[in-house]
Short mmCIF file of C-alpha atoms and ligand atoms in Angstrom, two decimals:
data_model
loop_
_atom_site.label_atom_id
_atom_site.label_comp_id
_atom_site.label_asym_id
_atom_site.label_seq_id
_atom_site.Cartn_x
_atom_site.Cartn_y
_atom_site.Cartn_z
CA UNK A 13 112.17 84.57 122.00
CA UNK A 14 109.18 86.75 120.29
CA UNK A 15 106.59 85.46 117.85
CA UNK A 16 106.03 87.29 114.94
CA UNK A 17 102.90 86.30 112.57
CA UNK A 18 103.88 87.56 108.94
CA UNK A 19 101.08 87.57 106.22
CA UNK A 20 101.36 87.40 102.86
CA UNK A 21 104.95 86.48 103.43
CA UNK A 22 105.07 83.97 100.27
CA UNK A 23 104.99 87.08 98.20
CA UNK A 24 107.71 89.51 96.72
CA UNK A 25 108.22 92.09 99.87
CA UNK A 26 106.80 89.43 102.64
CA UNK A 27 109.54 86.46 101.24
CA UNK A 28 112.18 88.94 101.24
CA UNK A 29 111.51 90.20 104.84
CA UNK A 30 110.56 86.78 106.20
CA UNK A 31 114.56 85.51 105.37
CA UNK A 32 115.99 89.05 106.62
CA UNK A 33 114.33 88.24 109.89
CA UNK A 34 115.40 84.85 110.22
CA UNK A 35 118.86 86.00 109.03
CA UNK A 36 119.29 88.86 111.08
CA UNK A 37 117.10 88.45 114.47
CA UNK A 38 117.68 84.99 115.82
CA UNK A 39 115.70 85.84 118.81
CA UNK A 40 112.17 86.02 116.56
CA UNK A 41 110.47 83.38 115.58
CA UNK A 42 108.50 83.46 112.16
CA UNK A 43 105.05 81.72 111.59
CA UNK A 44 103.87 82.84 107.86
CA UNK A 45 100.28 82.79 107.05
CA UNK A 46 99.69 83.29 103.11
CA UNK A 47 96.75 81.87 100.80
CA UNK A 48 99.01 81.41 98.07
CA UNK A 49 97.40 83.06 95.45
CA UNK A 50 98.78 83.37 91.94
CA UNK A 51 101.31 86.31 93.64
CA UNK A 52 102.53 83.48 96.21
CA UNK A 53 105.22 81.06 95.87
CA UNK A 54 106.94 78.87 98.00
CA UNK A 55 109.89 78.82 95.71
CA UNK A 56 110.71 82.28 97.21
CA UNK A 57 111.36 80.68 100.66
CA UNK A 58 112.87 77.37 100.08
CA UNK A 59 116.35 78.55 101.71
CA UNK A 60 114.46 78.68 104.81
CA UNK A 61 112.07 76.64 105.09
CA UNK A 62 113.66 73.97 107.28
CA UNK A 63 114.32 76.46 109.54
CA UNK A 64 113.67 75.91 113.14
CA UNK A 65 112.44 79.51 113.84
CA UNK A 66 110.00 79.36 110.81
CA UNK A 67 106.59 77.94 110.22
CA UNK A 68 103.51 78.01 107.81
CA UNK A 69 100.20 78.16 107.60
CA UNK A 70 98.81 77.55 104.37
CA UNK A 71 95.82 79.99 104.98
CA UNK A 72 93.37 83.12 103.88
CA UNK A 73 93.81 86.21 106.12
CA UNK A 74 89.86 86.62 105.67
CA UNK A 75 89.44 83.37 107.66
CA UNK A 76 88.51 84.39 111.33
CA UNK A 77 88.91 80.84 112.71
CA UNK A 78 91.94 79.79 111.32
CA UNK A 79 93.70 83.30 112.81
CA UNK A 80 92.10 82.70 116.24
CA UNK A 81 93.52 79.78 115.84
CA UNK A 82 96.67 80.65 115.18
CA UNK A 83 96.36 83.64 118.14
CA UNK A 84 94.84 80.65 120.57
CA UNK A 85 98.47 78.28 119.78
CA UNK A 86 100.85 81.23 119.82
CA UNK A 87 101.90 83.42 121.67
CA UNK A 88 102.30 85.98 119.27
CA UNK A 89 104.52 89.47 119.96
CA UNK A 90 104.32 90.92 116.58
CA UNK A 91 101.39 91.11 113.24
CA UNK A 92 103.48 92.40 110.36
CA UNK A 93 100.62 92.82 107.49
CA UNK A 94 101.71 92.24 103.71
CA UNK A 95 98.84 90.14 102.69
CA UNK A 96 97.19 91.65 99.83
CA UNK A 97 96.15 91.75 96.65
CA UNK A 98 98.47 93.96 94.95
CA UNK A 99 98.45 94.87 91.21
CA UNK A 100 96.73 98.19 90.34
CA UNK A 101 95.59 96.12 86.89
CA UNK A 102 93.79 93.58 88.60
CA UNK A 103 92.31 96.13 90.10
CA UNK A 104 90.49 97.23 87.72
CA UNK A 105 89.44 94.51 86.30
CA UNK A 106 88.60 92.63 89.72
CA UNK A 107 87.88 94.85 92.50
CA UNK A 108 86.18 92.58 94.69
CA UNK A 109 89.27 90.76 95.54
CA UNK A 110 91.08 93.64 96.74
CA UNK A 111 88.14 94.50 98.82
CA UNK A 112 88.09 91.34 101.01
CA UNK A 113 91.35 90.69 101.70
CA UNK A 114 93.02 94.26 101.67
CA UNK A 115 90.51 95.49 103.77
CA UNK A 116 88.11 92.70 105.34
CA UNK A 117 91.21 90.89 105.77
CA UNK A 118 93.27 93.66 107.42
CA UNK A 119 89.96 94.21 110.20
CA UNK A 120 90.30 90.36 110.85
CA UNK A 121 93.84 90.60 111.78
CA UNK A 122 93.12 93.72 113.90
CA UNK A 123 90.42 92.16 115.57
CA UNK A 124 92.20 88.89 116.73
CA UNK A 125 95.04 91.03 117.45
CA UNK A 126 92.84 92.88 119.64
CA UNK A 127 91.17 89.79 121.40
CA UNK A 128 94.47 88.37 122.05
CA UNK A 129 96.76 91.02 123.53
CA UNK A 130 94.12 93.19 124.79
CA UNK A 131 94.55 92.29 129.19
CA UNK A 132 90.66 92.84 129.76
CA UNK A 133 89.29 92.19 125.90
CA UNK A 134 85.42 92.71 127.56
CA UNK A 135 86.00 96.00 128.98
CA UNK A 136 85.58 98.78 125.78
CA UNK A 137 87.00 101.22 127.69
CA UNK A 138 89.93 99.79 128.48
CA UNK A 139 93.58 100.42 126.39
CA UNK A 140 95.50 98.19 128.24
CA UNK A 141 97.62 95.69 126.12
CA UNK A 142 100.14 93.28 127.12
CA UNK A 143 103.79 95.12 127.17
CA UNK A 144 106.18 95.06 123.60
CA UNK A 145 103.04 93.88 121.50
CA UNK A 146 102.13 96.12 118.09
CA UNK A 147 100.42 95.62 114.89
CA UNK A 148 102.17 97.02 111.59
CA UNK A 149 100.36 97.73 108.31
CA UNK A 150 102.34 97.56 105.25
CA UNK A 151 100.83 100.18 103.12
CA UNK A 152 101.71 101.93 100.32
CA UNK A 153 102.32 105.77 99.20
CA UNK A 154 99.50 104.99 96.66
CA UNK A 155 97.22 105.83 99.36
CA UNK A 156 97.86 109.69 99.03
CA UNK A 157 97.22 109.83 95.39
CA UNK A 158 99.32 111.70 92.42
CA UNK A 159 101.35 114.51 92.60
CA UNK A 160 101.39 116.92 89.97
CA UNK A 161 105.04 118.16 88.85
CA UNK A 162 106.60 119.41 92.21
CA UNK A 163 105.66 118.85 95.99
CA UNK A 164 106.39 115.01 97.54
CA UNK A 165 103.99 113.06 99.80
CA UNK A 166 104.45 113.65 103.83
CA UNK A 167 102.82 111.62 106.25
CA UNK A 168 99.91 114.40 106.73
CA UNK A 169 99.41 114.65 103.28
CA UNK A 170 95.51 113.89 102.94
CA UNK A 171 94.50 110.40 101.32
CA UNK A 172 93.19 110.62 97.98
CA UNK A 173 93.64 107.27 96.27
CA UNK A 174 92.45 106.82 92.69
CA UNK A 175 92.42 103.01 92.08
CA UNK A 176 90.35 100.20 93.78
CA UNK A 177 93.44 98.44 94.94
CA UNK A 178 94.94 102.15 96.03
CA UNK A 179 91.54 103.01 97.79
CA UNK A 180 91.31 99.62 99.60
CA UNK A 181 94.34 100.00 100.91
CA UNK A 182 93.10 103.46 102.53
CA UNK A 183 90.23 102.00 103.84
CA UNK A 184 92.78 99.17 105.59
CA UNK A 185 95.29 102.34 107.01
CA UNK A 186 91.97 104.01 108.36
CA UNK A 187 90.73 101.19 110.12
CA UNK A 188 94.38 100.54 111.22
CA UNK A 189 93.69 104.01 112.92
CA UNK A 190 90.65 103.61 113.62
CA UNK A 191 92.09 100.54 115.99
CA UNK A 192 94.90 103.08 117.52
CA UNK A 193 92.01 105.69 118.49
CA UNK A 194 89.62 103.73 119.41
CA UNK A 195 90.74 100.60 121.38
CA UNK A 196 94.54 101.90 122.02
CA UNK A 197 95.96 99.39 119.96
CA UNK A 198 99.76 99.17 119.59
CA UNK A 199 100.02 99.91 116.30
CA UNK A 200 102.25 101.64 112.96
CA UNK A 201 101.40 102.32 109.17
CA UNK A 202 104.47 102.27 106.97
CA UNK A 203 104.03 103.42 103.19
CA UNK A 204 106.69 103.19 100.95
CA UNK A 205 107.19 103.52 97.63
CA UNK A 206 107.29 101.27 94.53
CA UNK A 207 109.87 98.04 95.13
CA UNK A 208 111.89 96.55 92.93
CA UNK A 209 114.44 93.41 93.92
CA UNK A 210 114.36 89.77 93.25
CA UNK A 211 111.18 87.73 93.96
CA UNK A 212 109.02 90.08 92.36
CA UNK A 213 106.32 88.58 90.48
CA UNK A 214 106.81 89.81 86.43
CA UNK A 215 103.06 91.86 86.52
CA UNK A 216 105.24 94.65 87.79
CA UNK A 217 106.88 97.09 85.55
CA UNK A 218 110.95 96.27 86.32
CA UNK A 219 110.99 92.04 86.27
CA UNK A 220 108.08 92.21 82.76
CA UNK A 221 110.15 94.43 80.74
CA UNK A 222 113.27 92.22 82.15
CA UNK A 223 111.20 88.69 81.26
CA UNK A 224 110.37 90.83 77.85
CA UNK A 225 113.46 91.95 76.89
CA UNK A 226 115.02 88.25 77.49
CA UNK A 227 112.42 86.72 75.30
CA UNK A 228 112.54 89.38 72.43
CA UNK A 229 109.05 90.36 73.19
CA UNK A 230 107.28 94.62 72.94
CA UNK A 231 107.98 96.26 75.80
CA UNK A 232 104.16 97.99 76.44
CA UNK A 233 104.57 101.25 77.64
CA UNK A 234 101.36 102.84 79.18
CA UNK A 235 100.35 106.19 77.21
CA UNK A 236 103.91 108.63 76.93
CA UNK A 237 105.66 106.72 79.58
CA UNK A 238 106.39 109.64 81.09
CA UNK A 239 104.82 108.86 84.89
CA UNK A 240 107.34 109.33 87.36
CA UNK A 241 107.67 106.28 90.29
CA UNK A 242 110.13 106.46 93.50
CA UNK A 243 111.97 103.56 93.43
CA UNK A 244 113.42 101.79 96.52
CA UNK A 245 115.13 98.55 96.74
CA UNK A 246 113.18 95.81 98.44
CA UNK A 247 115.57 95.14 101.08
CA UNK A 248 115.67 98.69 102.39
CA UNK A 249 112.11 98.55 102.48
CA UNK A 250 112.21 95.73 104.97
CA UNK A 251 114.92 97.22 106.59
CA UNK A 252 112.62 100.07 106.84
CA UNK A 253 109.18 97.92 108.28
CA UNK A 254 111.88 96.15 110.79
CA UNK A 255 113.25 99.89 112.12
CA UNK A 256 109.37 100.80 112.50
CA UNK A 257 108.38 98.17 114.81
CA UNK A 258 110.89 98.32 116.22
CA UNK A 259 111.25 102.23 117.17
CA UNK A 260 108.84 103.35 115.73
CA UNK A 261 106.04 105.57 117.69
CA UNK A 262 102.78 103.87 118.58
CA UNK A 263 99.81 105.26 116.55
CA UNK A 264 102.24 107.17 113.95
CA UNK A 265 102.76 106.33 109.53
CA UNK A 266 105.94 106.11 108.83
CA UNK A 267 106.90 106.86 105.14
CA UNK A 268 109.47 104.75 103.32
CA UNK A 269 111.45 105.91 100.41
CA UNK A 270 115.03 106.98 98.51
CA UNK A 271 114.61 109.95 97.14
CA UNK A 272 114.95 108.35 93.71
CA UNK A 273 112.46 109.29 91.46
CA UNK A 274 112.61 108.09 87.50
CA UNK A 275 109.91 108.05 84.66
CA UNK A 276 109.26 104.93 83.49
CA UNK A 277 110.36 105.27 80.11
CA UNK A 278 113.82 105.65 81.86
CA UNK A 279 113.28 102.48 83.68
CA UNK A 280 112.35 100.66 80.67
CA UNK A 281 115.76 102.12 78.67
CA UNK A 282 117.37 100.76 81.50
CA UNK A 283 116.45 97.64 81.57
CA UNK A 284 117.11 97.29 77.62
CA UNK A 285 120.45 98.61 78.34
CA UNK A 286 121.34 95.99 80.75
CA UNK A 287 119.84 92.92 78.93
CA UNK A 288 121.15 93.88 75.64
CA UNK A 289 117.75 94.05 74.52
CA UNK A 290 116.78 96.64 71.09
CA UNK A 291 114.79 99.82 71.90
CA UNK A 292 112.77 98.49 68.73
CA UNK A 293 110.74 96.45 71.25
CA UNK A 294 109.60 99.35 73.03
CA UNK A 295 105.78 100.01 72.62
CA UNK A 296 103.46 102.53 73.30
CA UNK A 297 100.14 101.39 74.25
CA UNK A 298 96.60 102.60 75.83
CA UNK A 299 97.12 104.03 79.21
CA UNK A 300 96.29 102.44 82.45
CA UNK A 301 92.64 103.84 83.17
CA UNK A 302 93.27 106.92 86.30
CA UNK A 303 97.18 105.98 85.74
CA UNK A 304 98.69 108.53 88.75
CA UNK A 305 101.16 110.41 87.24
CA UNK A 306 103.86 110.78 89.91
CA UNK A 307 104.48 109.70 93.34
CA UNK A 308 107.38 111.10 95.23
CA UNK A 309 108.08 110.26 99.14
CA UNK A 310 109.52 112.37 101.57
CA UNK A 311 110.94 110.72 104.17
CA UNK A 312 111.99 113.29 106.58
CA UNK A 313 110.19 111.68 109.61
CA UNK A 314 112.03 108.05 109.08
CA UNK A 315 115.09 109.18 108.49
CA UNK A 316 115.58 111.81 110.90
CA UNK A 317 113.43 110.34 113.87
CA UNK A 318 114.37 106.61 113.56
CA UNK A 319 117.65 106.96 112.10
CA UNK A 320 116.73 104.87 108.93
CA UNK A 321 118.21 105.28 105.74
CA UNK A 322 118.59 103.09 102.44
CA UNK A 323 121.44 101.16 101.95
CA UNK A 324 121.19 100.63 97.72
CA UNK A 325 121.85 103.15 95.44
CA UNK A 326 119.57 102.89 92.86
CA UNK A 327 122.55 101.96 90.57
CA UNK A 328 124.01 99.03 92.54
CA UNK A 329 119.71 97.78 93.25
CA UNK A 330 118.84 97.51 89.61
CA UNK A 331 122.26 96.22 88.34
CA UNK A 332 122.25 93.65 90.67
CA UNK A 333 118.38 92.89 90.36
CA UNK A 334 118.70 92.46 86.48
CA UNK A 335 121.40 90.62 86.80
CA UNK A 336 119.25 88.34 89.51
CA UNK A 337 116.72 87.48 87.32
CA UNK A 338 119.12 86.58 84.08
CA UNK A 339 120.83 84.22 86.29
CA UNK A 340 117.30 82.62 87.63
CA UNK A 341 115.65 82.00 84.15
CA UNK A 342 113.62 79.11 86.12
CA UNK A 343 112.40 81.21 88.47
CA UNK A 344 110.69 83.26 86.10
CA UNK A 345 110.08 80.61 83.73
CA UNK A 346 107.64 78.68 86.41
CA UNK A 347 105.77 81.47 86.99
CA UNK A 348 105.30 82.57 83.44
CA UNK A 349 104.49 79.42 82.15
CA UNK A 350 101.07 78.78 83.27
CA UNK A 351 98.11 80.90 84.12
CA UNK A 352 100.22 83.97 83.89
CA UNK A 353 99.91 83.77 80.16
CA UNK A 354 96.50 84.09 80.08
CA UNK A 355 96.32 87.26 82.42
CA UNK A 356 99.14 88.71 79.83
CA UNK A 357 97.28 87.90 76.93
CA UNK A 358 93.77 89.67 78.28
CA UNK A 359 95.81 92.27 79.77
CA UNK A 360 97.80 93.25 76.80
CA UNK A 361 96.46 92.09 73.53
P1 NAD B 555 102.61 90.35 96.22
O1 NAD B 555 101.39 90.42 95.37
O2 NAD B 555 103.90 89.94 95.61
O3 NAD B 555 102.35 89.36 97.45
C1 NAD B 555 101.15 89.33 98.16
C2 NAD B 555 101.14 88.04 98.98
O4 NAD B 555 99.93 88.02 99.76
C3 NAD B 555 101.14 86.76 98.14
O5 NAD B 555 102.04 85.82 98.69
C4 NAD B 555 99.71 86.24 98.27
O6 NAD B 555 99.60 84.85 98.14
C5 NAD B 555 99.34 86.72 99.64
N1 NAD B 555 97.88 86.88 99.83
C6 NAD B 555 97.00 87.48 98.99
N2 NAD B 555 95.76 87.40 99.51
C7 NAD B 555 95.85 86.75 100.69
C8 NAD B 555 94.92 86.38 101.69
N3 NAD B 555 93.61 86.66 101.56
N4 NAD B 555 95.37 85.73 102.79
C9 NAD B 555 96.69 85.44 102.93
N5 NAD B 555 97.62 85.75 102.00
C10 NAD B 555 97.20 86.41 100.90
O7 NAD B 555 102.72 91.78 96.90
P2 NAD B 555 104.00 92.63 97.31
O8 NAD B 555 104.44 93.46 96.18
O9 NAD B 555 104.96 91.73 97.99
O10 NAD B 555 103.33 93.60 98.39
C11 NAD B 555 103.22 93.23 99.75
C12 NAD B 555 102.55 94.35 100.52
O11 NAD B 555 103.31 95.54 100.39
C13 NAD B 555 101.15 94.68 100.03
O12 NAD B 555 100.35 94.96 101.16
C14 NAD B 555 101.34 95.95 99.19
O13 NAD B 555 100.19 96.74 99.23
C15 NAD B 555 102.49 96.60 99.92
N6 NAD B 555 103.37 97.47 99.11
C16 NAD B 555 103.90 97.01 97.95
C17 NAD B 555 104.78 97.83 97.22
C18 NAD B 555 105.42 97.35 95.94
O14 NAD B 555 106.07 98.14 95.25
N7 NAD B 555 105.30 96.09 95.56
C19 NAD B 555 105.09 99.10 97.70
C20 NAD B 555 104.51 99.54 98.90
C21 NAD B 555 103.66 98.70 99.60
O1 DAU B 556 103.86 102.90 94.81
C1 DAU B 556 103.76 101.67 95.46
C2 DAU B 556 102.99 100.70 94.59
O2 DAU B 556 103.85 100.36 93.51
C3 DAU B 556 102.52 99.47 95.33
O3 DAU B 556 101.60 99.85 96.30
C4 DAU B 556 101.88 98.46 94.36
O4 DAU B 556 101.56 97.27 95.05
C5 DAU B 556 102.87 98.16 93.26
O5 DAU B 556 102.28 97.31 92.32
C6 DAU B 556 103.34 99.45 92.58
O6 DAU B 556 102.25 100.05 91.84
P1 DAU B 556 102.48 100.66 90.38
O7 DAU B 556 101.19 100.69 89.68
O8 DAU B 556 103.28 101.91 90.45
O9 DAU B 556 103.45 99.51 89.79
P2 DAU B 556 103.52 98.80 88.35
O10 DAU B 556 104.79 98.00 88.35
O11 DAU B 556 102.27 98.12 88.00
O12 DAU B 556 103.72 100.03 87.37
C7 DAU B 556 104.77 100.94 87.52
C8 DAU B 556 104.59 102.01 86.45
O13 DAU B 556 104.84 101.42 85.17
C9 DAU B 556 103.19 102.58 86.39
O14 DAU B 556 103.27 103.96 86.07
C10 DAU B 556 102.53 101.83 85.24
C11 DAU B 556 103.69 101.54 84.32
N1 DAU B 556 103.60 100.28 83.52
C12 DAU B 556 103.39 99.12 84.20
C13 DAU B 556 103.28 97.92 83.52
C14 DAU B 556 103.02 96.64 84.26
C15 DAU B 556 103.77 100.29 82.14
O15 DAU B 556 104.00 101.38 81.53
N2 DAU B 556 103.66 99.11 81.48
C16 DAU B 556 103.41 97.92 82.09
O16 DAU B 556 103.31 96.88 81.41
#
C-alpha cells in the first residue's frame, strides 16, 4: 500500500482526482490536506469520505508544523500539489494570497518532502532519496503567457506569465526545479489547460454562465469575448497528473491538453444553447485587466512519450457537465448563497 498526501483536494480538480484514486487504485491510500477556503468544500467528497483508504486534515499548506507532522505519522510515497489559490480575478484584487500559499506554500511542501524522503537529509551534497518517492506540481499553461493568433505552448516554451496568480504559479514551477537541480528531488510539473467538469466552483467562466443562465441573470462577457481557452475535461486532466507520476520522467513538465481550443463567446452560446437560456442575457463588459488572449497546448510530449490521451470529446464533456449542474441545483445553490454574493457583486457591478 502507498501513501499519497493530496493538497487542496477539497477543491474542483483535487475532489475530482482524490475519488478517481480511491476508485481506481485500491492499493493507494489518500490523506487530503486542504484549508478550506471559500474554493473548498467538503460536499465535493462526501461519497468518499467513509472510506477506509481516505483521510483529512483540516489544514493550511503554509503551516510547516502541521506538514511535518503529517510527514513524521506517515509514511508518505507520493505529494500531489493542487493547493492554491486559483482565480485570475482574485488575483488582482488580492495578490498577497496567491503569494503565500501558491508559492510559500509550494516551498513548504518541497521542503518536508525533502526532509522526509531524503536517506541522509544533513548531507547537501547528497541526491539520494528513498526508491518510488516523487513530488508533482499541478501547474497550469498560464505560466507561459498568451499566444498571439498561431503557434501553441511546448514544454520549452519560456515562462512569461502576466497575472499575479499566473506569475506565482511560475515562481512555485521554478522552485519545483529549483528542488530537481539542486537537491535531486524526485519530482514532475504538469500544466494543463483550462478545466471544466462538475465540482467547479461558479467564479469560473463554464459553471457562472451555467448558474446565470438558470437564474435569468447577464451573462458578462469580458471586452469582445473573443479570447480563445483550450478546454479539457477535468477527468482527463487527472487521468493525465495520475499517468505523470506514474511514468512520467523525473525532473521533466509534462503538458496536459485536447487540442480543443474555443473563444469564449462560443462557450458562452453554448451554454445558452443547452440551458435554454436567451442570447438577450449576454453582456459585454470591461475587460479583465492583462486578460491573455489565447492559450493553446501542445501536447506532443504526453501523448506520444507516456501514451496519454483524453478520453471526452469536448461534445460529450460539456453536455454532460451542463447537464450535471441542472440536475445539482443544491450544489450550486450552497455555494452561491452566501459570501459568494458579495465577491459577485464587487466583482461585477
Ligand atoms: P480550486 O480553487 O477549486 O481549489 C483549490 C483548493 O485548494 C481548495 O479546496 C482550497 O480550499 C485549497 N487551498 C487553498 N489554499 C490552501 C492552503 N493554503 N492550504 C491548503 N489548501 C488550500 O482550484 P482548482 O481549479 O481545483 O485548481 C487546482 C490546481 O490546479 C491549482 O493549483 C491550479 O493552479 C491548477 N490548475 C487549474 C486549472 C483549472 O482550469 N481550474 C487548470 C490548470 C491547473
Ligand atoms: O488555463 C488554465 C487556467 O484556467 C487555470 O490555471 C486557472 O486556475 C483557471 O481559473 C483558468 O483561468 P482562466 O482565467 O482562463 O479561467 P476563467 O474561467 O476565469 O476565465 C475563462 C475565460 O473567460 C477568460 O478569458 C476570462 C473569461 N471570462 C471569465 C469570467 C469569469 C469572462 O468573459 N467572463 C467571466 O465572468
Amino acid at each position: 500500500m502507498n501513501t499519497m498526501l493530496v493538497t487542496g483536494g477539497a477543491g474542483f480538480i483535487g475532489s475530482n482526482f482524490v475519488k478517481l484514486v480511491l476508485g481506481e487504485y485500491r492499493d493507494i491510500r489518500v490523506i487530503n490536506i486542504d484549508a478550506l477556503t471559500y474554493a473548498g468544500n467538503l460536499e465535493n467528497l462526501k461519497d468518499v469520505e467513509e472510506d477506509e483508504n481516505y483521510s483529512f486534515v483540516h489544514g493550511d499548506i503554509c503551516d510547516r508544523e502541521l506538514i511535518k507532522e503529517i510527514f513524521s505519522k506517515n509514511k508518505i510515497d507520493y505529494v500531489v500539489n493542487f493547493a492554491a489559490e486559483s482565480h485570475v480575478d482574485r488575483s488582482i484584487t488580492n495578490p498577497d494570497v496567491f503569494v503565500k500559499t501558491n508559492v510559500l506554500g509550494t516551498q513548504v511542501l518541497l521542503d518536508e518532502a525533502k526532509r522526509a524522503w531524503k536517506l541522509d537529509p544533513e548531507d547537501k551534497y547528497s541526491k539520494e532519496y528513498r526508491e518510488g518517492v516523487k513530488y508533482l506540481q499541478v501547474s497550469t499553461d498560464e505560466v507561459y503567457g498568451a499566444l498571439g493568433k498561431t503557434g501553441f505552448f511546448t514544454e520549452t516554451t519560456p515562462l512569461s506569465p502576466n497575472s499575479p496568480y499566473s506569475a506565482s504559479k511560475a515562481s512555485a514551477d521554478m522552485l519545483v526545479k529549483a528542488y530537481y537541480t539542486t537537491f535531486g528531488m524526485p519530482v514532475n510539473i504538469t500544466r494543463c489547460s483550462n478545466n471544466y467538469g462538475p465540482y467547479q466552483f461558479p467564479e469560473k467562466l463554464i459553471p457562472l454562465m451555467i448558474n446565470n443562465c438558470t437564474k435569468k441573470e447577464a451573462l458578462p462577457v469580458y471586452g469582445d469575448g473573443m479570447q480563445i481557452r483550450d478546454w479539457l475535461h477535468v477527468s482527463d486532466h487527472c487521468r493525465g497528473i495520475m499517468t505523470v507520476l506514474e511514468k512520467g520522467r523525473l525532473g521533466e513538465v509534462y503538458n496536459i491538453g485536447g487540442n480543443n481550443e474555443k473563444a469564449n463567446i462560443e462557450i458562452v452560446g453554448l451554454v445558452i444553447e443547452k440551458t435554454g437560456a436567451s442570447r438577450d442575457l449576454i453582456k459585454y463588459v470591461k475587460d479583465r485587466p492583462g486578460h491573455d488572449r489565447r492559450y493553446a497546448i501542445d501536447n506532443t510530449k504526453i501523448t506520444t512519450e507516456l501514451g496519454w490521451t483524453p478520453r471526452y470529446t469536448f461534445e460529450e464533456g460539456i453536455e454532460e457537465t451542463v447537464r450535471w449542474y441542472l440536475e445539482n441545483p443544491s450544489w450550486i445553490n450552497n455555494i452561491t448563497s452566501g459570501e459568494y454574493q458579495n465577491y459577485y457583486k464587487k466583482m461585477y457591478n
